[in-house]
Tab-separated table of C-alpha atoms and ligand atoms in Angstrom:
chain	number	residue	atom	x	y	z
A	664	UNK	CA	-35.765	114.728	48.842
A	665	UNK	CA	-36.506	117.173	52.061
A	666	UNK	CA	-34.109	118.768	54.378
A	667	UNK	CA	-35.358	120.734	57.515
A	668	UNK	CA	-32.361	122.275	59.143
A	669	UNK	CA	-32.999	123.065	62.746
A	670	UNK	CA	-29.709	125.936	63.357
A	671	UNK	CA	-28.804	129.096	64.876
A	672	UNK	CA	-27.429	130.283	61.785
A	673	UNK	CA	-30.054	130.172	59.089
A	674	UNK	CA	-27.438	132.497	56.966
A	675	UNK	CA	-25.193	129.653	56.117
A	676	UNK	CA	-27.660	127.963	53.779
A	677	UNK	CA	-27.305	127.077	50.935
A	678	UNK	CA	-23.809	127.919	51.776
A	679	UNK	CA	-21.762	125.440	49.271
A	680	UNK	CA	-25.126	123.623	48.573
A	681	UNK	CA	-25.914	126.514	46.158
A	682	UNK	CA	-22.841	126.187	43.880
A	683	UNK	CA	-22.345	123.450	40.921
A	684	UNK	CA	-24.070	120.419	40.161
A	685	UNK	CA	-26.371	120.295	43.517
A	686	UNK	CA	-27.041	124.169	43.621
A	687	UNK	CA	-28.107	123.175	39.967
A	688	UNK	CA	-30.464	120.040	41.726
A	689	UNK	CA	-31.508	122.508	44.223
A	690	UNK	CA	-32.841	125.015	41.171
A	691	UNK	CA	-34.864	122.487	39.618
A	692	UNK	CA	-36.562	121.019	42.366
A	693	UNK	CA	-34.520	117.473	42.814
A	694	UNK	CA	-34.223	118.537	46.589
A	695	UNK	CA	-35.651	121.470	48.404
A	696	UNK	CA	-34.967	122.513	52.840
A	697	UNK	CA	-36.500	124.699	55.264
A	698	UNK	CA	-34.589	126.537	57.737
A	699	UNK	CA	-36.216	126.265	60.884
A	700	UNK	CA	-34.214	129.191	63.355
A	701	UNK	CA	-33.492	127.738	67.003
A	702	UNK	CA	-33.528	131.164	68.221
A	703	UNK	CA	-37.041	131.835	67.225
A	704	UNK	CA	-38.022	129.615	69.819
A	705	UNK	CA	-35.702	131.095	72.339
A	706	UNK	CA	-36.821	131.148	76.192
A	707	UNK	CA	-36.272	135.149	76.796
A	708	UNK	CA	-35.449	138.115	74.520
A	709	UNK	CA	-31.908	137.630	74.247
A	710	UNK	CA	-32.585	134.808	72.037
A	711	UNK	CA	-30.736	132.606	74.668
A	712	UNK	CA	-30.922	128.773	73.288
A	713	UNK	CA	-28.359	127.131	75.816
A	714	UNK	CA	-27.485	127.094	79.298
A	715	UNK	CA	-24.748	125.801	81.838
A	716	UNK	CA	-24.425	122.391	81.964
A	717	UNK	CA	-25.861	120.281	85.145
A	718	UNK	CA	-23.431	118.676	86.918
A	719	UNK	CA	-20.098	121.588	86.610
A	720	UNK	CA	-18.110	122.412	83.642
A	721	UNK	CA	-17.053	124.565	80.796
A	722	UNK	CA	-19.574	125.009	77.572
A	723	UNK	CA	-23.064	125.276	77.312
A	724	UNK	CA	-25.216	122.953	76.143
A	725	UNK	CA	-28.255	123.401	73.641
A	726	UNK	CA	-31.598	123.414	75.737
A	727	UNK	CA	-34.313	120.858	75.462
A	728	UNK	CA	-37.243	123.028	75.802
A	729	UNK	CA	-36.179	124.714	73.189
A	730	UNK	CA	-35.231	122.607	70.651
A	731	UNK	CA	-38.119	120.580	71.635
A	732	UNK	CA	-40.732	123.509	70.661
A	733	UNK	CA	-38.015	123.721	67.520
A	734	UNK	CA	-38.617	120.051	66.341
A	735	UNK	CA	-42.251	120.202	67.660
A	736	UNK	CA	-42.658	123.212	64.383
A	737	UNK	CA	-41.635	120.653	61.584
A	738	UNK	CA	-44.785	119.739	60.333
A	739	UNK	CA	-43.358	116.545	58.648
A	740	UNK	CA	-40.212	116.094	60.081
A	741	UNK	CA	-39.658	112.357	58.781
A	742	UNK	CA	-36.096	110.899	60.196
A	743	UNK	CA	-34.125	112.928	62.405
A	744	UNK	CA	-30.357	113.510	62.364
A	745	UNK	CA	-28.363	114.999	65.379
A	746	UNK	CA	-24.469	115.456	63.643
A	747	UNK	CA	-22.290	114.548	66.686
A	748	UNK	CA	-19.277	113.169	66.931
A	749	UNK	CA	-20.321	110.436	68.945
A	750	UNK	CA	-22.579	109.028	65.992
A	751	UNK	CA	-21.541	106.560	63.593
A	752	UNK	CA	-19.604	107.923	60.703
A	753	UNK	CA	-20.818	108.595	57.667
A	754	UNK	CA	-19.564	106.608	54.451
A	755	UNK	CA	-20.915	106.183	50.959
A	756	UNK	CA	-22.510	102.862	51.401
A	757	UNK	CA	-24.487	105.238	54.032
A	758	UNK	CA	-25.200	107.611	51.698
A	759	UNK	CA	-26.308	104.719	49.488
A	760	UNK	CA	-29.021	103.895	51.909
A	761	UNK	CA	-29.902	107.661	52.985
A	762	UNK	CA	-30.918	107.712	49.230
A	763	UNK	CA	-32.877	104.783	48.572
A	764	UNK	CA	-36.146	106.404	49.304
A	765	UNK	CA	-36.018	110.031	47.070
A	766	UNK	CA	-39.174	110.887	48.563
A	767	UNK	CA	-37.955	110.477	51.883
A	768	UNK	CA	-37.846	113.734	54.511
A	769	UNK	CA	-34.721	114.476	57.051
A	770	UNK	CA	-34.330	117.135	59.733
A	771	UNK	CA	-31.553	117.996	60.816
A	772	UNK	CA	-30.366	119.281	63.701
A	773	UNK	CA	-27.344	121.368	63.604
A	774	UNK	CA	-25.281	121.250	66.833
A	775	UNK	CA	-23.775	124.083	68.369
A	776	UNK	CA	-21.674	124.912	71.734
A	777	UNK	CA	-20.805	121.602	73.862
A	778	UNK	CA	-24.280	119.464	72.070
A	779	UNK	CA	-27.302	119.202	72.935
A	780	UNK	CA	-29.296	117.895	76.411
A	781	UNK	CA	-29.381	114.472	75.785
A	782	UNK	CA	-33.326	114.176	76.669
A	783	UNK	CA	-33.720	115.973	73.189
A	784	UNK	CA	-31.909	112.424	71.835
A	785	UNK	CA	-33.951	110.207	73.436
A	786	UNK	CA	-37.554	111.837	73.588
A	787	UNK	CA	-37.428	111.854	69.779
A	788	UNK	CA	-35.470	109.108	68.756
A	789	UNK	CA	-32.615	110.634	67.001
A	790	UNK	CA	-30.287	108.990	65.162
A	791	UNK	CA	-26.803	110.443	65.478
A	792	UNK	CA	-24.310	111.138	62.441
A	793	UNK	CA	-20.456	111.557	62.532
A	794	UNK	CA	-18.788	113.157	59.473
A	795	UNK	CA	-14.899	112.216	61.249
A	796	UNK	CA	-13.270	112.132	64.241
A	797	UNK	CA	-12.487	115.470	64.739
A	798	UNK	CA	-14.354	118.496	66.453
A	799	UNK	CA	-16.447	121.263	64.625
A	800	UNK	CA	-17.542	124.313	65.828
A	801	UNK	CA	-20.802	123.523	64.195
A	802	UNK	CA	-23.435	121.121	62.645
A	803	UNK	CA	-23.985	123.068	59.947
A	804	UNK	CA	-20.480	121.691	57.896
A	805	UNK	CA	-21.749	118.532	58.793
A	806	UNK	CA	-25.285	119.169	57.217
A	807	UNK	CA	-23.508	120.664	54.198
A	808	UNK	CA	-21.772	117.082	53.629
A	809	UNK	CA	-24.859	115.447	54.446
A	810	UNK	CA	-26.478	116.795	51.886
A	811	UNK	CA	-24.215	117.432	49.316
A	812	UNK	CA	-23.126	113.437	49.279
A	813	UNK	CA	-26.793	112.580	48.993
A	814	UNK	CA	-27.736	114.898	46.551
A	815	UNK	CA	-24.797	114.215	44.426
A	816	UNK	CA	-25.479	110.517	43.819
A	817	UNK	CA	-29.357	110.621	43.445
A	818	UNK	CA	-30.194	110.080	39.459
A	819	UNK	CA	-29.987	113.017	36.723
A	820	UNK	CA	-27.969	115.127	39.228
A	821	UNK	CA	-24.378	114.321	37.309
A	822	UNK	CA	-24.312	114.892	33.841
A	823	UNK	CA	-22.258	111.709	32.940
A	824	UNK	CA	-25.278	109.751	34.161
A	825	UNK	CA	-25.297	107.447	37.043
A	826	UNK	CA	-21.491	106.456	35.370
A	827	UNK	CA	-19.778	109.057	37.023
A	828	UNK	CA	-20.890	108.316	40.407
A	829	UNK	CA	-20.319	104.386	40.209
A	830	UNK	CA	-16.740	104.616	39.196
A	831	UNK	CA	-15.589	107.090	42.223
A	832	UNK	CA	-13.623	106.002	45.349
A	833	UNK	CA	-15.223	103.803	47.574
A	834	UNK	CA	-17.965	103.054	44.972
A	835	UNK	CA	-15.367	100.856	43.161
A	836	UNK	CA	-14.754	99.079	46.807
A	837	UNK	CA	-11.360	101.255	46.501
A	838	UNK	CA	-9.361	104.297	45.812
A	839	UNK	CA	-10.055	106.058	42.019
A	840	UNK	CA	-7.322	105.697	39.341
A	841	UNK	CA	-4.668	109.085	38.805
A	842	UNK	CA	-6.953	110.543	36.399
A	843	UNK	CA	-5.158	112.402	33.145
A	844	UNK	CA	-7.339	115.239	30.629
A	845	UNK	CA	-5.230	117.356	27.409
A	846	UNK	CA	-2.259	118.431	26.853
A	847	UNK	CA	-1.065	115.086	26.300
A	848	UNK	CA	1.987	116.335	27.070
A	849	UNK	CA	3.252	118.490	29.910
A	850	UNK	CA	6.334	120.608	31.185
A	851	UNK	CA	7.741	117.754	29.497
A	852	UNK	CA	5.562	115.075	31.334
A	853	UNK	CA	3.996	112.370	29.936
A	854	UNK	CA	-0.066	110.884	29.791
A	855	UNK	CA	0.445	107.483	29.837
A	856	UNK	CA	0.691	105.285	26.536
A	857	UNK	CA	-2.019	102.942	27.889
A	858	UNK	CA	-4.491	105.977	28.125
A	859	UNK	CA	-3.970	107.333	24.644
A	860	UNK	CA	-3.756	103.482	23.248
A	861	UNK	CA	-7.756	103.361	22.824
A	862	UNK	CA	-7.894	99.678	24.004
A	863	UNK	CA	-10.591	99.696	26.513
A	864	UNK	CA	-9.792	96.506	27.436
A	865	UNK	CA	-5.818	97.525	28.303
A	866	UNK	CA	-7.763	100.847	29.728
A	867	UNK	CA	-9.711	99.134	32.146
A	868	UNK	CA	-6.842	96.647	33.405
A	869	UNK	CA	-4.633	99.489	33.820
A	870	UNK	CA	-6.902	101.383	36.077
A	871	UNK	CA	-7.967	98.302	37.860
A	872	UNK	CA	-4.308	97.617	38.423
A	873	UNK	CA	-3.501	101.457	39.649
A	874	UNK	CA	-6.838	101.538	41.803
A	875	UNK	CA	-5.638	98.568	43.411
A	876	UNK	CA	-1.829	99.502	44.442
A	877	UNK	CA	-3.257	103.102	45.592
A	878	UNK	CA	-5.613	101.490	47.911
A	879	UNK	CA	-3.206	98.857	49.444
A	880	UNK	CA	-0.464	101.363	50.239
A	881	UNK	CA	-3.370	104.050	51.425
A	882	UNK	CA	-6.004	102.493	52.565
A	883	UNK	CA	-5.607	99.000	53.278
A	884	UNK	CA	-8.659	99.205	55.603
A	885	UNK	CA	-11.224	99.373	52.945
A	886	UNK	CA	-9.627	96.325	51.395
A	887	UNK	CA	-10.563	94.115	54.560
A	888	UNK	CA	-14.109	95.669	54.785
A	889	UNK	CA	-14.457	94.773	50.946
A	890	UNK	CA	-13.436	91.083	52.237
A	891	UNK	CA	-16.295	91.059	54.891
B	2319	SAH	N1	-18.805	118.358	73.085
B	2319	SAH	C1	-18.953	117.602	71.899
B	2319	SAH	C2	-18.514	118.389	70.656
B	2319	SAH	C3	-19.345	119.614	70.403
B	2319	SAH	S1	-18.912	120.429	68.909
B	2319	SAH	C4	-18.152	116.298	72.023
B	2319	SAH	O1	-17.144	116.283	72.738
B	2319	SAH	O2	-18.505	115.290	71.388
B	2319	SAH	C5	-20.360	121.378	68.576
B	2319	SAH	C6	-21.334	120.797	67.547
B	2319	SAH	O3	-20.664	120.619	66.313
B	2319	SAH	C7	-21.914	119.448	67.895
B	2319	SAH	O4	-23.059	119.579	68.688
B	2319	SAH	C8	-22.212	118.855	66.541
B	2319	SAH	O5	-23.517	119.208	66.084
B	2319	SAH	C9	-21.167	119.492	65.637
B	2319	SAH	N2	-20.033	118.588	65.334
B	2319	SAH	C10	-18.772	118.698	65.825
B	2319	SAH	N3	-17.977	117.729	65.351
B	2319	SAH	C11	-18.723	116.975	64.524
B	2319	SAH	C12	-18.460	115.823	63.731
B	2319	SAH	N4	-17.258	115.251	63.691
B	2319	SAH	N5	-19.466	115.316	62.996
B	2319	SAH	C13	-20.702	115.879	63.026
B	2319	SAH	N6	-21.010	116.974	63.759
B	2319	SAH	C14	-20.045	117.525	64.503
């Protein structure tokens, strides 16, 4: 898998996409990104990439001309993502289906100021992504969680196997189990019994069981979309 990342600040990648299991993915060649600089394809010697918005108020907005010439520089630029707030927002079934293809090539286009000129949206089709309803400074977080959730789940990036990434949260249709690792015993605090029993069938109830009652009280939402 291929990541363009269209941003003013090329010095934040790999940022936390270097570390741990995907810096390790990113080392041998299970996904690879180009930085493409915004500012190289500034209008004027300042580097300027935005301007005041049309119509009155505070912020600038990102230019089209210039992210146009930007986007126009990806040679294969395959589907493009804006990350807005405004865009749907992203969830691990969506991740599911961002992965399907492992050949498949994404640019993305890291937001910065008040957005981008909407034109920029429309000439080139871009498909908006949210990563929550709340305001960033910047695309490039969002980019990070882009790829980091894709990379993660794509095959031979965990070591347990595909295992460890089919019995998370929201894989299971739920919440994950409290999980437990040695000592078995603690300032005096208990693993529980069922844990240490080695029945995998008792196992496997008892985390159903716990998975359950932590989604209900915290999440009863993803209960009704499991329903759907
Ligand atoms: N004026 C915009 C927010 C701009 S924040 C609005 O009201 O919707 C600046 C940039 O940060 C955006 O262009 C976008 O690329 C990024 N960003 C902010 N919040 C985000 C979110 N929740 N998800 C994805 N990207 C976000």
């Amino acid at each position: 898998m291929h990541f363009n990342i269209l941003t003013i600040f090329p010095e934040l990648f790999p940022g936390t996409l270097g570390a741990g299991v995907v810096g390790r993915a990113l080392n041998n060649g299970t996904w690879s990104y180009d930085i493409i600089n915004i500012r190289d394809f500034s209008i004027n010697n300042y580097g300027s990439v935005d301007d005041v918005q049309f119509g009155g108020g505070s912020g600038m907005v990102m230019r089209a001309d210039v992210l146009g010439k930007a986007l126009d520089s990806v040679k294969n630029p395959g589907k493009i993502i804006y990350f807005s707030p405004r865009g749907p927002r992203l969830n691990q079934k969506m991740v599911r289906e961002f992965i399907a293809n492992p050949n498949e090539t994404y640019t993305l286009l890291c937001g910065r100021y008040e957005g981008i000129d909407q034109r920029i949206i429309d000439v080139y089709n871009i498909h908006e992504l949210s990563i929550g309803d709340y305001i960033l400074s910047g695309g490039e977080i969002a980019a990070q969680v882009f790829i980091d959730s894709c990379v993660r789940v794509m095959d031979n990036v965990l070591h347990g196997g595909s295992e460890s990434t089919t019995n998370e949260s929201f894989e299971i249709g739920g919440l994950e189990w409290p999980l437990y690792t040695r000592p078995s015993v603690w300032r005096g605090q208990n693993v529980p019994e069922v844990l240490l029993s080695g029945h995998h069938g008792n196992i496997e109830r008892w985390r159903k069981q716990q998975s359950d009652e932590i989604t209900k009280e915290r999440r009863p939402d993803l209960i009704k979309e499991n329903e759907k």
